[in-house]
């Protein structure tokens, strides 16, 4: 209990950290974000491209296993992201 109390006091005494514009130039004009929609579109395009690459001149199916496996992994990550965005307001 004593450690938790000290941590709370320390947290209350600390000042908010400000970003130095010399370290991150975008801090001057207030943008610290990402491109969530573009990232999702690029992810789905990557899945499609990986699956289209199956129809190529392969000697065996080892390449196909890797292409499908990576495409499925990316698709699962994108579906988890969709689920998280839909339920984020419930927190």
mmCIF file of N, CA and C in Angstrom, residues 5-45:
data_model
loop_
_atom_site.group_PDB
_atom_site.id
_atom_site.type_symbol
_atom_site.label_atom_id
_atom_site.label_comp_id
_atom_site.label_asym_id
_atom_site.label_seq_id
_atom_site.Cartn_x
_atom_site.Cartn_y
_atom_site.Cartn_z
ATOM 1 N N UNK A 5 0.782 4.477 -2.766
ATOM 2 C CA UNK A 5 0.549 5.851 -2.347
ATOM 3 C C UNK A 5 1.646 6.759 -2.869
ATOM 4 N N UNK A 6 2.899 6.304 -2.791
ATOM 5 C CA UNK A 6 4.010 7.104 -3.304
ATOM 6 C C UNK A 6 3.901 7.288 -4.805
ATOM 7 N N UNK A 7 3.454 6.247 -5.507
ATOM 8 C CA UNK A 7 3.314 6.349 -6.957
ATOM 9 C C UNK A 7 2.239 7.360 -7.327
ATOM 10 N N UNK A 8 1.142 7.374 -6.575
ATOM 11 C CA UNK A 8 0.067 8.326 -6.857
ATOM 12 C C UNK A 8 0.541 9.748 -6.605
ATOM 13 N N UNK A 9 1.258 9.966 -5.509
ATOM 14 C CA UNK A 9 1.778 11.299 -5.204
ATOM 15 C C UNK A 9 2.776 11.738 -6.272
ATOM 16 N N UNK A 10 3.640 10.842 -6.665
ATOM 17 C CA UNK A 10 4.632 11.170 -7.683
ATOM 18 C C UNK A 10 3.963 11.511 -9.007
ATOM 19 N N UNK A 11 2.927 10.765 -9.372
ATOM 20 C CA UNK A 11 2.217 11.016 -10.617
ATOM 21 C C UNK A 11 1.518 12.374 -10.575
ATOM 22 N N UNK A 12 0.966 12.741 -9.430
ATOM 23 C CA UNK A 12 0.268 14.014 -9.308
ATOM 24 C C UNK A 12 1.248 15.188 -9.356
ATOM 25 N N UNK A 13 2.458 14.988 -8.904
ATOM 26 C CA UNK A 13 3.441 16.064 -8.888
ATOM 27 C C UNK A 13 4.115 16.260 -10.237
ATOM 28 N N UNK A 14 4.096 15.258 -11.090
ATOM 29 C CA UNK A 14 4.808 15.364 -12.363
ATOM 30 C C UNK A 14 4.075 16.310 -13.311
ATOM 31 N N UNK A 15 4.845 16.995 -14.104
ATOM 32 C CA UNK A 15 4.293 17.926 -15.083
ATOM 33 C C UNK A 15 4.057 17.185 -16.399
ATOM 34 N N UNK A 16 3.055 17.607 -17.173
ATOM 35 C CA UNK A 16 2.852 16.960 -18.469
ATOM 36 C C UNK A 16 4.060 17.194 -19.380
ATOM 37 N N UNK A 17 4.420 16.178 -20.107
ATOM 38 C CA UNK A 17 5.585 16.255 -20.976
ATOM 39 C C UNK A 17 5.215 16.986 -22.257
ATOM 40 N N UNK A 18 5.987 17.993 -22.593
ATOM 41 C CA UNK A 18 5.756 18.719 -23.831
ATOM 42 C C UNK A 18 6.763 18.252 -24.860
ATOM 43 N N UNK A 19 6.323 18.203 -26.085
ATOM 44 C CA UNK A 19 7.181 17.737 -27.164
ATOM 45 C C UNK A 19 7.989 18.907 -27.681
ATOM 46 N N UNK A 20 9.280 18.705 -27.792
ATOM 47 C CA UNK A 20 10.163 19.728 -28.322
ATOM 48 C C UNK A 20 10.085 19.715 -29.849
ATOM 49 N N UNK A 21 9.757 20.842 -30.480
ATOM 50 C CA UNK A 21 9.649 20.879 -31.944
ATOM 51 C C UNK A 21 10.945 20.523 -32.657
ATOM 52 N N UNK A 22 12.083 20.648 -31.975
ATOM 53 C CA UNK A 22 13.339 20.251 -32.609
ATOM 54 C C UNK A 22 13.433 18.736 -32.737
ATOM 55 N N UNK A 23 12.801 18.017 -31.794
ATOM 56 C CA UNK A 23 12.804 16.560 -31.865
ATOM 57 C C UNK A 23 11.778 16.046 -32.883
ATOM 58 N N UNK A 24 10.633 16.671 -32.882
ATOM 59 C CA UNK A 24 9.562 16.266 -33.782
ATOM 60 C C UNK A 24 8.984 17.518 -34.437
ATOM 61 N N UNK A 25 9.398 17.824 -35.656
ATOM 62 C CA UNK A 25 8.959 19.052 -36.313
ATOM 63 C C UNK A 25 7.454 19.163 -36.483
ATOM 64 N N UNK A 26 6.746 18.041 -36.566
ATOM 65 C CA UNK A 26 5.300 18.119 -36.748
ATOM 66 C C UNK A 26 4.593 18.670 -35.517
ATOM 67 N N UNK A 27 5.271 18.740 -34.378
ATOM 68 C CA UNK A 27 4.656 19.274 -33.165
ATOM 69 C C UNK A 27 4.366 20.760 -33.312
ATOM 70 N N UNK A 28 5.108 21.456 -34.169
ATOM 71 C CA UNK A 28 4.865 22.884 -34.360
ATOM 72 C C UNK A 28 3.474 23.154 -34.905
ATOM 73 N N UNK A 29 3.030 22.360 -35.839
ATOM 74 C CA UNK A 29 1.732 22.622 -36.436
ATOM 75 C C UNK A 29 0.662 21.657 -35.949
ATOM 76 N N UNK A 30 0.950 20.927 -34.876
ATOM 77 C CA UNK A 30 -0.080 20.216 -34.139
ATOM 78 C C UNK A 30 -0.525 18.881 -34.680
ATOM 79 N N UNK A 31 0.238 18.261 -35.543
ATOM 80 C CA UNK A 31 -0.192 16.963 -36.071
ATOM 81 C C UNK A 31 0.687 15.862 -35.522
ATOM 82 N N UNK A 32 0.061 14.952 -34.790
ATOM 83 C CA UNK A 32 0.733 13.751 -34.284
ATOM 84 C C UNK A 32 -0.208 12.589 -34.518
ATOM 85 N N UNK A 33 -0.341 12.198 -35.732
ATOM 86 C CA UNK A 33 -1.300 11.149 -36.000
ATOM 87 C C UNK A 33 -0.774 10.135 -36.974
ATOM 88 N N UNK A 34 -1.691 9.352 -37.458
ATOM 89 C CA UNK A 34 -1.359 8.338 -38.439
ATOM 90 C C UNK A 34 -2.433 8.370 -39.513
ATOM 91 N N UNK A 35 -2.364 7.450 -40.408
ATOM 92 C CA UNK A 35 -3.354 7.351 -41.473
ATOM 93 C C UNK A 35 -4.116 6.045 -41.301
ATOM 94 N N UNK A 36 -5.083 5.992 -40.377
ATOM 95 C CA UNK A 36 -5.728 4.710 -40.077
ATOM 96 C C UNK A 36 -6.503 4.141 -41.263
ATOM 97 N N UNK A 37 -7.199 4.984 -42.003
ATOM 98 C CA UNK A 37 -7.975 4.474 -43.126
ATOM 99 C C UNK A 37 -7.057 3.995 -44.244
ATOM 100 N N UNK A 38 -6.028 4.765 -44.539
ATOM 101 C CA UNK A 38 -5.077 4.369 -45.574
ATOM 102 C C UNK A 38 -4.350 3.085 -45.176
ATOM 103 N N UNK A 39 -4.066 2.919 -43.895
ATOM 104 C CA UNK A 39 -3.399 1.701 -43.433
ATOM 105 C C UNK A 39 -4.294 0.482 -43.633
ATOM 106 N N UNK A 40 -5.585 0.652 -43.348
ATOM 107 C CA UNK A 40 -6.513 -0.461 -43.536
ATOM 108 C C UNK A 40 -6.658 -0.809 -45.014
ATOM 109 N N UNK A 41 -6.765 0.200 -45.857
ATOM 110 C CA UNK A 41 -6.880 -0.043 -47.296
ATOM 111 C C UNK A 41 -5.617 -0.733 -47.813
ATOM 112 N N UNK A 42 -4.463 -0.253 -47.391
ATOM 113 C CA UNK A 42 -3.204 -0.869 -47.814
ATOM 114 C C UNK A 42 -3.117 -2.316 -47.319
ATOM 115 N N UNK A 43 -3.623 -2.587 -46.134
ATOM 116 C CA UNK A 43 -3.621 -3.952 -45.610
ATOM 117 C C UNK A 43 -4.462 -4.888 -46.457
ATOM 118 N N UNK A 44 -5.681 -4.446 -46.810
ATOM 119 C CA UNK A 44 -6.543 -5.293 -47.634
ATOM 120 C C UNK A 44 -5.972 -5.449 -49.042
ATOM 121 N N UNK A 45 -5.364 -4.405 -49.582
ATOM 122 C CA UNK A 45 -4.726 -4.528 -50.895
ATOM 123 C C UNK A 45 -3.561 -5.520 -50.848
#
